[in-house]
Amino acid sequence: MPKNSDRRSILLLSVGHSCVDVYQGAVAALVPFFVTERHYGYAAVSGVVLAASLLSSVAQPLFGALTDRRPLPWLLPASTLLGGAGIALSGVSGSYGLTLAFVALSGVGVAAYHPESARVARLAAQRVHGAAGSQGGPGTHRGMAWFSLGGNLGFAAAPLLVAAVVGAGGLRLTPLLALPALAGAVLCLPVLRELERRRAAGAAQAPVPAADDRAAFLKLSLAVVCRSIAFVGLSTFLSLFATQRLGGGPAAGTAALVVLYAGGAVGSVLGGALADRWGRVAVARWSYLVAAVAVAGMLLVPGPVLYLFVALTSAGLYVPFSLQVTLGQDYLPSRIGTASGITLGLTVSIGGLASPVIGSLADATSLRTALLPLVLMPLLSWALFRTLPEPVVPSAGPEPAGAGVTPVGR
């Protein structure tokens, strides 16, 4: 098949990824509206974030393991719709319990989407770049950078979408937030047809799997957990923090969230470009140092310069994002679905487990005091990356017939 069809698949997957990750960003974006309309405290709203994160944290590696056993392409549209349905229903009932249940449902949908979509995206990236895109090669992590870009743009769009819909008519309008899910499910269909054509043709190229480096994968996973705690903690409370520090009502908080998420658009692509020159491990290591300084500046330096530090924080946390996914796949090449479910799933969403602790501390002290420990998280990621090797790129070999849909991605 021509490479153009694979480039189109990467583009469609990237846009579809944005339609799904809108719902990860929407949880934090809904927090100020839950506070104002339902009078939830810090601990209560952090419980909402926890509901989205907890099931997603557990489910995502399980879905990754399933895709290692057999491809499940039908998960792409089904999980997209499930993720949208949960958020769409979250504002319908005033019941706190139902709100938690619907947000958790969305988290399961997001968890089911990521391992399979990254598997397919990596396959397409490898075919576009040939041998250069084999395991660990620049073609693969550039392709994954574009795939990750879509998700980061979805995150960035979430506060604007929620502000436009919920800000206009309150939480009763959350059913309108299902529209991105409908669009994302439709975008999956051409990709599924291309996968079926590939399966019928039965010819492709895939890298020869290297030996698993479980020790390196464990260290990488811990580093991403620390990133997740910092990022999810800031995502949950940055809007409220910016509003307190700068005034200006919800608009100031929404602007801060947009800056935090929008940096992912630059960071994802920049990470792939920088890694071509200096390597993924080195680029991620230095990015985390930048992030640590930026988080401290955001919390301690007064005035509108807060937005500058938010932008630097975003860059520092997002540059390593797609690089960590391909590193995980290369450290654990025999179980790429599992590696993806963990690096892009468990360790990303597990940060939500720390949100109730931050919320309870904020209720007892102040929001800034509760957020200050987050400065340590990127420092721990930096320390862990200092111990990681750059994976060796193996040679490419023939792929058996029908392997175009076997699990070698995400």
CSV table of C-alpha atoms in Angstrom, one decimal:
chain,number,residue,atom,x,y,z
A,1,MET,CA,0.0,0.0,0.0
A,2,PRO,CA,1.2,3.5,-0.7
A,3,LYS,CA,2.8,5.5,2.1
A,4,ASN,CA,0.2,8.3,1.6
A,5,SER,CA,-2.5,6.0,3.1
A,6,ASP,CA,-0.3,5.6,6.2
A,7,ARG,CA,0.2,9.3,6.5
A,8,ARG,CA,-3.5,9.8,6.2
A,9,SER,CA,-4.0,7.2,8.9
A,10,ILE,CA,-1.6,9.1,11.2
A,11,LEU,CA,-3.5,12.3,10.5
A,12,LEU,CA,-6.9,10.8,11.2
A,13,LEU,CA,-5.6,9.1,14.3
A,14,SER,CA,-4.1,12.3,15.5
A,15,VAL,CA,-7.4,14.2,15.0
A,16,GLY,CA,-9.3,11.3,16.6
A,17,HIS,CA,-6.9,11.4,19.5
A,18,SER,CA,-7.7,15.0,20.1
A,19,CYS,CA,-11.4,14.2,20.1
A,20,VAL,CA,-10.8,11.6,22.9
A,21,ASP,CA,-8.4,13.7,25.0
A,22,VAL,CA,-10.9,16.5,25.1
A,23,TYR,CA,-12.6,14.4,27.7
A,24,GLN,CA,-9.4,14.1,29.8
A,25,GLY,CA,-9.0,17.9,29.8
A,26,ALA,CA,-12.7,18.5,30.3
A,27,VAL,CA,-12.7,16.9,33.8
A,28,ALA,CA,-10.3,19.7,35.1
A,29,ALA,CA,-12.1,22.3,33.1
A,30,LEU,CA,-15.4,21.4,34.7
A,31,VAL,CA,-14.0,21.8,38.2
A,32,PRO,CA,-14.7,25.6,38.5
A,33,PHE,CA,-18.3,25.0,37.4
A,34,PHE,CA,-18.9,22.3,40.0
A,35,VAL,CA,-17.5,24.7,42.6
A,36,THR,CA,-19.8,27.6,41.6
A,37,GLU,CA,-23.0,25.7,40.7
A,38,ARG,CA,-22.9,22.9,43.2
A,39,HIS,CA,-20.6,24.5,45.9
A,40,TYR,CA,-18.2,21.6,46.0
A,41,GLY,CA,-15.1,22.1,48.1
A,42,TYR,CA,-11.5,21.3,47.1
A,43,ALA,CA,-11.7,17.8,48.4
A,44,ALA,CA,-15.0,17.1,46.6
A,45,VAL,CA,-13.8,18.4,43.2
A,46,SER,CA,-10.5,16.4,43.6
A,47,GLY,CA,-12.8,13.4,44.1
A,48,VAL,CA,-14.3,14.0,40.7
A,49,VAL,CA,-10.8,14.0,39.2
A,50,LEU,CA,-10.0,10.8,41.1
A,51,ALA,CA,-13.1,9.1,39.7
A,52,ALA,CA,-11.9,9.7,36.2
A,53,SER,CA,-8.3,8.7,37.0
A,54,LEU,CA,-8.9,5.6,39.2
A,55,LEU,CA,-10.7,3.3,36.8
A,56,SER,CA,-8.6,4.6,33.9
A,57,SER,CA,-5.4,3.8,35.9
A,58,VAL,CA,-6.5,0.3,36.4
A,59,ALA,CA,-8.1,-0.4,33.1
A,60,GLN,CA,-5.6,1.1,30.7
A,61,PRO,CA,-2.8,-1.6,31.3
A,62,LEU,CA,-5.5,-4.3,31.1
A,63,PHE,CA,-6.6,-3.0,27.7
A,64,GLY,CA,-2.9,-2.9,26.7
A,65,ALA,CA,-2.4,-6.5,27.7
A,66,LEU,CA,-5.5,-7.5,25.7
A,67,THR,CA,-4.1,-5.8,22.5
A,68,ASP,CA,-0.9,-7.7,23.0
A,69,ARG,CA,-2.8,-10.9,22.7
A,70,ARG,CA,-4.9,-9.9,19.7
A,71,PRO,CA,-5.7,-6.6,17.9
A,72,LEU,CA,-9.0,-4.9,18.8
A,73,PRO,CA,-9.5,-2.1,16.3
A,74,TRP,CA,-13.2,-1.9,17.0
A,75,LEU,CA,-12.2,-0.3,20.4
A,76,LEU,CA,-11.3,2.9,18.6
A,77,PRO,CA,-14.8,4.1,17.8
A,78,ALA,CA,-16.5,2.3,20.8
A,79,SER,CA,-14.1,3.8,23.4
A,80,THR,CA,-14.4,7.3,21.8
A,81,LEU,CA,-18.1,7.2,22.2
A,82,LEU,CA,-17.9,5.9,25.7
A,83,GLY,CA,-15.5,8.7,26.7
A,84,GLY,CA,-17.8,11.3,25.4
A,85,ALA,CA,-20.9,9.8,26.9
A,86,GLY,CA,-19.5,10.0,30.4
A,87,ILE,CA,-18.6,13.6,30.3
A,88,ALA,CA,-21.9,14.5,28.5
A,89,LEU,CA,-23.9,13.0,31.3
A,90,SER,CA,-21.8,14.4,34.2
A,91,GLY,CA,-23.7,17.6,34.4
A,92,VAL,CA,-27.2,16.2,34.0
A,93,SER,CA,-27.8,15.1,37.5
A,94,GLY,CA,-27.1,17.1,40.7
A,95,SER,CA,-26.2,13.9,42.5
A,96,TYR,CA,-22.5,13.8,43.5
A,97,GLY,CA,-22.5,10.0,43.3
A,98,LEU,CA,-23.9,10.0,39.7
A,99,THR,CA,-21.4,12.7,38.7
A,100,LEU,CA,-18.6,10.4,40.0
A,101,ALA,CA,-20.1,7.4,38.1
A,102,PHE,CA,-20.4,9.3,34.8
A,103,VAL,CA,-16.9,10.7,35.0
A,104,ALA,CA,-15.5,7.3,35.8
A,105,LEU,CA,-17.3,5.9,32.8
A,106,SER,CA,-15.6,8.5,30.6
A,107,GLY,CA,-12.3,7.4,32.2
A,108,VAL,CA,-12.9,3.8,31.1
A,109,GLY,CA,-13.5,4.9,27.6
A,110,VAL,CA,-10.3,6.9,27.5
A,111,ALA,CA,-8.4,4.0,28.9
A,112,ALA,CA,-9.7,1.6,26.3
A,113,TYR,CA,-8.8,4.0,23.4
A,114,HIS,CA,-5.1,4.7,24.0
A,115,PRO,CA,-3.3,1.3,23.8
A,116,GLU,CA,-5.0,0.2,20.6
A,117,SER,CA,-4.8,3.7,18.9
A,118,ALA,CA,-1.1,3.9,19.7
A,119,ARG,CA,-0.5,0.4,18.4
A,120,VAL,CA,-2.1,1.4,15.1
A,121,ALA,CA,-0.3,4.8,15.0
A,122,ARG,CA,3.1,3.1,15.5
A,123,LEU,CA,2.4,0.7,12.7
A,124,ALA,CA,1.6,3.5,10.3
A,125,ALA,CA,4.7,5.5,11.4
A,126,GLN,CA,6.9,2.5,10.7
A,127,ARG,CA,5.4,1.9,7.3
A,128,VAL,CA,5.8,5.6,6.3
A,129,HIS,CA,9.5,5.7,7.3
A,130,GLY,CA,10.5,2.2,6.5
A,131,ALA,CA,13.7,1.0,8.1
A,132,ALA,CA,14.2,4.5,9.6
A,133,GLY,CA,11.0,4.1,11.4
A,134,SER,CA,11.9,0.8,13.0
A,135,GLN,CA,12.0,0.4,16.7
A,136,GLY,CA,13.6,3.4,18.4
A,137,GLY,CA,14.3,5.1,15.0
A,138,PRO,CA,13.5,8.8,14.3
A,139,GLY,CA,10.7,8.0,12.0
A,140,THR,CA,8.7,6.1,14.7
A,141,HIS,CA,9.1,8.8,17.4
A,142,ARG,CA,8.3,11.6,14.9
A,143,GLY,CA,5.2,9.7,13.9
A,144,MET,CA,4.2,9.2,17.5
A,145,ALA,CA,5.0,12.8,18.2
A,146,TRP,CA,2.3,13.8,15.7
A,147,PHE,CA,-0.1,11.3,17.2
A,148,SER,CA,0.6,12.7,20.6
A,149,LEU,CA,0.1,16.3,19.3
A,150,GLY,CA,-3.5,15.5,18.5
A,151,GLY,CA,-4.1,14.4,22.1
A,152,ASN,CA,-2.4,17.5,23.5
A,153,LEU,CA,-4.5,19.7,21.2
A,154,GLY,CA,-7.6,18.0,22.5
A,155,PHE,CA,-6.4,18.8,26.1
A,156,ALA,CA,-5.8,22.4,25.1
A,157,ALA,CA,-9.2,22.8,23.5
A,158,ALA,CA,-11.1,21.3,26.4
A,159,PRO,CA,-11.2,24.5,28.6
A,160,LEU,CA,-12.4,26.6,25.6
A,161,LEU,CA,-15.0,24.0,24.7
A,162,VAL,CA,-16.3,23.7,28.3
A,163,ALA,CA,-16.2,27.4,28.8
A,164,ALA,CA,-18.2,28.0,25.6
A,165,VAL,CA,-20.8,25.3,26.3
A,166,VAL,CA,-21.1,25.2,30.1
A,167,GLY,CA,-20.2,28.8,30.6
A,168,ALA,CA,-23.1,29.8,28.3
A,169,GLY,CA,-25.8,27.7,29.9
A,170,GLY,CA,-24.5,25.9,33.0
A,171,LEU,CA,-23.9,22.2,33.6
A,172,ARG,CA,-27.3,21.3,32.1
A,173,LEU,CA,-25.7,21.8,28.7
A,174,THR,CA,-23.0,19.1,29.1
A,175,PRO,CA,-24.8,16.7,26.7
A,176,LEU,CA,-23.5,19.0,23.9
A,177,LEU,CA,-20.0,18.0,24.9
A,178,ALA,CA,-20.7,14.6,23.2
A,179,LEU,CA,-20.2,16.1,19.7
A,180,PRO,CA,-16.4,15.6,19.6
A,181,ALA,CA,-16.9,11.9,20.4
A,182,LEU,CA,-19.3,11.5,17.5
A,183,ALA,CA,-16.8,13.2,15.2
A,184,GLY,CA,-13.9,11.1,16.5
A,185,ALA,CA,-15.8,7.8,16.0
A,186,VAL,CA,-16.5,8.7,12.4
A,187,LEU,CA,-12.8,9.6,11.8
A,188,CYS,CA,-11.8,6.1,13.0
A,189,LEU,CA,-13.8,4.3,10.2
A,190,PRO,CA,-11.3,5.0,7.3
A,191,VAL,CA,-8.5,3.8,9.6
A,192,LEU,CA,-10.3,0.6,10.3
A,193,ARG,CA,-10.9,0.0,6.6
A,194,GLU,CA,-7.2,0.6,5.9
A,195,LEU,CA,-6.3,-2.0,8.6
A,196,GLU,CA,-8.6,-4.5,7.0
A,197,ARG,CA,-7.1,-3.9,3.6
A,198,ARG,CA,-3.6,-4.4,5.2
A,199,ARG,CA,-4.7,-7.6,6.8
A,200,ALA,CA,-6.1,-9.0,3.5
A,201,ALA,CA,-2.9,-8.0,1.7
A,202,GLY,CA,-0.8,-9.7,4.4
A,203,ALA,CA,2.6,-8.0,3.7
A,204,ALA,CA,4.5,-5.4,5.7
A,205,GLN,CA,7.7,-4.7,7.5
A,206,ALA,CA,8.3,-4.8,11.2
A,207,PRO,CA,11.3,-4.5,13.5
A,208,VAL,CA,12.9,-7.6,14.9
A,209,PRO,CA,12.0,-7.5,18.6
A,210,ALA,CA,14.9,-6.9,21.0
A,211,ALA,CA,15.1,-8.3,24.5
A,212,ASP,CA,13.0,-6.6,27.1
A,213,ASP,CA,14.7,-4.3,29.6
A,214,ARG,CA,12.3,-4.5,32.5
A,215,ALA,CA,14.5,-2.6,34.9
A,216,ALA,CA,14.7,0.4,32.6
A,217,PHE,CA,11.0,0.2,31.9
A,218,LEU,CA,10.2,0.3,35.6
A,219,LYS,CA,12.4,3.4,36.1
A,220,LEU,CA,10.7,5.0,33.1
A,221,SER,CA,7.3,4.2,34.5
A,222,LEU,CA,8.2,5.8,37.9
A,223,ALA,CA,9.4,8.9,36.1
A,224,VAL,CA,6.1,9.2,34.2
A,225,VAL,CA,4.2,8.7,37.5
A,226,CYS,CA,6.0,11.7,38.9
A,227,ARG,CA,5.2,13.7,35.8
A,228,SER,CA,1.6,12.7,36.1
A,229,ILE,CA,1.3,13.8,39.7
A,230,ALA,CA,2.7,17.3,38.8
A,231,PHE,CA,0.6,17.6,35.6
A,232,VAL,CA,-2.7,16.3,37.0
A,233,GLY,CA,-2.3,18.3,40.2
A,234,LEU,CA,-1.8,21.5,38.2
A,235,SER,CA,-4.6,20.7,35.8
A,236,THR,CA,-7.0,20.2,38.6
A,237,PHE,CA,-6.2,23.3,40.7
A,238,LEU,CA,-4.4,25.8,38.3
A,239,SER,CA,-7.7,27.4,37.2
A,240,LEU,CA,-8.7,28.1,40.8
A,241,PHE,CA,-5.1,29.2,41.8
A,242,ALA,CA,-4.9,31.7,38.9
A,243,THR,CA,-8.2,33.1,39.7
A,244,GLN,CA,-7.2,33.6,43.4
A,245,ARG,CA,-3.8,35.2,42.4
A,246,LEU,CA,-4.9,37.4,39.6
A,247,GLY,CA,-8.6,38.0,40.1
A,248,GLY,CA,-10.6,38.5,36.9
A,249,GLY,CA,-13.0,35.7,37.6
A,250,PRO,CA,-13.2,32.4,35.7
A,251,ALA,CA,-11.6,33.9,32.6
A,252,ALA,CA,-8.2,34.2,34.3
A,253,GLY,CA,-8.4,30.5,35.3
A,254,THR,CA,-9.5,29.4,31.9
A,255,ALA,CA,-6.7,31.3,30.3
A,256,ALA,CA,-4.1,29.6,32.6
A,257,LEU,CA,-5.5,26.1,31.7
A,258,VAL,CA,-5.4,26.9,28.0
A,259,VAL,CA,-1.7,28.0,28.3
A,260,LEU,CA,-0.9,24.8,30.3
A,261,TYR,CA,-2.5,22.6,27.7
A,262,ALA,CA,-1.6,24.5,24.6
A,263,GLY,CA,2.1,24.1,25.3
A,264,GLY,CA,1.6,20.4,24.5
A,265,ALA,CA,1.1,21.4,20.8
A,266,VAL,CA,4.6,22.8,20.7
A,267,GLY,CA,6.2,20.4,23.2
A,268,SER,CA,5.1,17.2,21.4
A,269,VAL,CA,6.6,18.2,18.0
A,270,LEU,CA,9.6,19.9,19.6
A,271,GLY,CA,10.4,16.8,21.6
A,272,GLY,CA,10.6,14.6,18.4
A,273,ALA,CA,12.8,17.1,16.6
A,274,LEU,CA,15.2,17.6,19.6
A,275,ALA,CA,15.4,13.8,20.1
A,276,ASP,CA,16.6,13.4,16.5
A,277,ARG,CA,19.7,15.4,17.5
A,278,TRP,CA,20.4,14.6,21.1
A,279,GLY,CA,18.4,11.5,21.9
A,280,ARG,CA,15.2,10.9,23.8
A,281,VAL,CA,16.7,10.3,27.2
A,282,ALA,CA,18.8,13.4,27.2
A,283,VAL,CA,16.0,15.6,25.9
A,284,ALA,CA,13.6,14.3,28.5
A,285,ARG,CA,16.1,14.7,31.3
A,286,TRP,CA,16.8,18.4,30.7
A,287,SER,CA,13.1,19.1,30.1
A,288,TYR,CA,12.3,18.0,33.6
A,289,LEU,CA,14.8,20.4,35.0
A,290,VAL,CA,13.1,23.2,33.2
A,291,ALA,CA,9.8,22.1,34.5
A,292,ALA,CA,10.9,22.0,38.1
A,293,VAL,CA,12.1,25.6,37.9
A,294,ALA,CA,9.0,26.7,36.1
A,295,VAL,CA,6.6,25.1,38.6
A,296,ALA,CA,8.4,26.9,41.4
A,297,GLY,CA,8.2,30.2,39.6
A,298,MET,CA,4.5,29.7,38.8
A,299,LEU,CA,3.7,29.3,42.5
A,300,LEU,CA,6.0,31.9,44.0
A,301,VAL,CA,6.4,34.8,41.6
A,302,PRO,CA,3.5,37.2,41.8
A,303,GLY,CA,1.6,38.9,39.1
A,304,PRO,CA,0.7,38.1,35.4
A,305,VAL,CA,4.2,36.6,34.9
A,306,LEU,CA,2.4,33.5,36.2
A,307,TYR,CA,1.3,32.9,32.6
A,308,LEU,CA,5.0,32.8,31.4
A,309,PHE,CA,5.9,30.2,34.1
A,310,VAL,CA,2.8,28.2,33.1
A,311,ALA,CA,4.0,28.1,29.5
A,312,LEU,CA,7.5,27.0,30.6
A,313,THR,CA,5.9,24.4,32.8
A,314,SER,CA,3.9,23.1,29.9
A,315,ALA,CA,6.9,22.9,27.6
A,316,GLY,CA,9.0,21.1,30.3
A,317,LEU,CA,6.3,18.5,31.0
A,318,TYR,CA,5.2,18.0,27.4
A,319,VAL,CA,8.5,17.7,25.5
A,320,PRO,CA,9.2,14.2,27.0
A,321,PHE,CA,5.6,13.1,26.5
A,322,SER,CA,5.7,11.2,23.2
A,323,LEU,CA,9.3,10.3,23.8
A,324,GLN,CA,8.4,8.4,26.9
A,325,VAL,CA,5.8,6.4,24.9
A,326,THR,CA,8.3,5.2,22.3
A,327,LEU,CA,11.0,4.6,25.0
A,328,GLY,CA,8.5,2.4,26.9
A,329,GLN,CA,7.8,0.5,23.7
A,330,ASP,CA,11.5,0.0,23.0
A,331,TYR,CA,12.3,-1.1,26.6
A,332,LEU,CA,9.5,-3.7,26.4
A,333,PRO,CA,9.3,-4.6,22.7
A,334,SER,CA,7.7,-8.0,23.3
A,335,ARG,CA,4.7,-6.4,25.0
A,336,ILE,CA,4.1,-3.1,23.3
A,337,GLY,CA,0.4,-2.9,24.1
A,338,THR,CA,1.2,-3.3,27.8
A,339,ALA,CA,4.0,-0.8,27.6
A,340,SER,CA,1.7,1.7,26.0
A,341,GLY,CA,-1.1,1.1,28.4
A,342,ILE,CA,1.3,1.8,31.2
A,343,THR,CA,3.4,4.8,29.9
A,344,LEU,CA,0.4,6.5,28.2
A,345,GLY,CA,-2.2,5.1,30.6
A,346,LEU,CA,-1.5,4.0,34.1
A,347,THR,CA,1.3,6.3,34.8
A,348,VAL,CA,-0.4,9.3,33.2
A,349,SER,CA,-3.8,8.9,34.9
A,350,ILE,CA,-2.4,7.8,38.2
A,351,GLY,CA,-1.6,11.4,39.0
A,352,GLY,CA,-5.3,11.8,39.7
A,353,LEU,CA,-4.9,9.6,42.8
A,354,ALA,CA,-2.9,12.4,44.4
A,355,SER,CA,-5.5,15.1,43.7
A,356,PRO,CA,-7.6,14.3,46.9
A,357,VAL,CA,-4.5,14.7,49.0
A,358,ILE,CA,-3.7,18.0,47.4
A,359,GLY,CA,-7.4,19.1,47.8
A,360,SER,CA,-7.5,18.1,51.5
A,361,LEU,CA,-4.2,19.9,52.2
A,362,ALA,CA,-5.6,23.0,50.4
A,363,ASP,CA,-8.8,22.9,52.5
A,364,ALA,CA,-6.6,22.7,55.7
A,365,THR,CA,-4.0,25.3,54.7
A,366,SER,CA,-4.0,27.2,51.4
A,367,LEU,CA,-3.9,26.2,47.7
A,368,ARG,CA,-0.4,27.5,47.1
A,369,THR,CA,0.9,25.5,50.1
A,370,ALA,CA,-0.8,22.4,48.8
A,371,LEU,CA,0.7,22.8,45.3
A,372,LEU,CA,4.3,23.6,46.4
A,373,PRO,CA,5.3,19.8,46.8
A,374,LEU,CA,4.6,19.4,43.1
A,375,VAL,CA,8.0,21.2,42.5
A,376,LEU,CA,9.7,17.9,43.6
A,377,MET,CA,7.9,15.7,41.0
A,378,PRO,CA,9.8,16.8,37.9
A,379,LEU,CA,13.1,16.7,39.9
A,380,LEU,CA,12.4,13.1,40.7
A,381,SER,CA,11.7,12.4,37.0
A,382,TRP,CA,15.0,14.1,36.2
A,383,ALA,CA,16.9,11.9,38.7
A,384,LEU,CA,15.3,8.7,37.3
A,385,PHE,CA,16.1,9.7,33.7
A,386,ARG,CA,19.7,10.1,34.7
A,387,THR,CA,19.8,6.3,35.2
A,388,LEU,CA,18.2,5.3,31.9
A,389,PRO,CA,20.0,4.1,28.7
A,390,GLU,CA,19.1,5.1,25.2
A,391,PRO,CA,17.6,1.9,23.6
A,392,VAL,CA,19.7,0.3,20.8
A,393,VAL,CA,17.9,0.4,17.4
A,394,PRO,CA,17.4,-3.2,16.1
A,395,SER,CA,17.4,-4.1,12.4
A,396,ALA,CA,14.2,-4.6,10.5
A,397,GLY,CA,13.1,-8.0,9.4
A,398,PRO,CA,10.2,-9.5,7.4
A,399,GLU,CA,6.9,-9.5,9.0
A,400,PRO,CA,4.7,-12.5,8.7
A,401,ALA,CA,1.5,-12.3,6.6
A,402,GLY,CA,-1.3,-10.6,8.3
A,403,ALA,CA,1.0,-8.9,10.9
A,404,GLY,CA,-0.2,-5.5,9.7
A,405,VAL,CA,-2.8,-5.8,12.5
A,406,THR,CA,-0.7,-7.5,15.1
A,407,PRO,CA,0.1,-5.6,18.3
A,408,VAL,CA,3.3,-3.7,17.7
A,409,GLY,CA,2.3,-0.2,18.8
A,410,ARG,CA,1.2,2.2,21.5
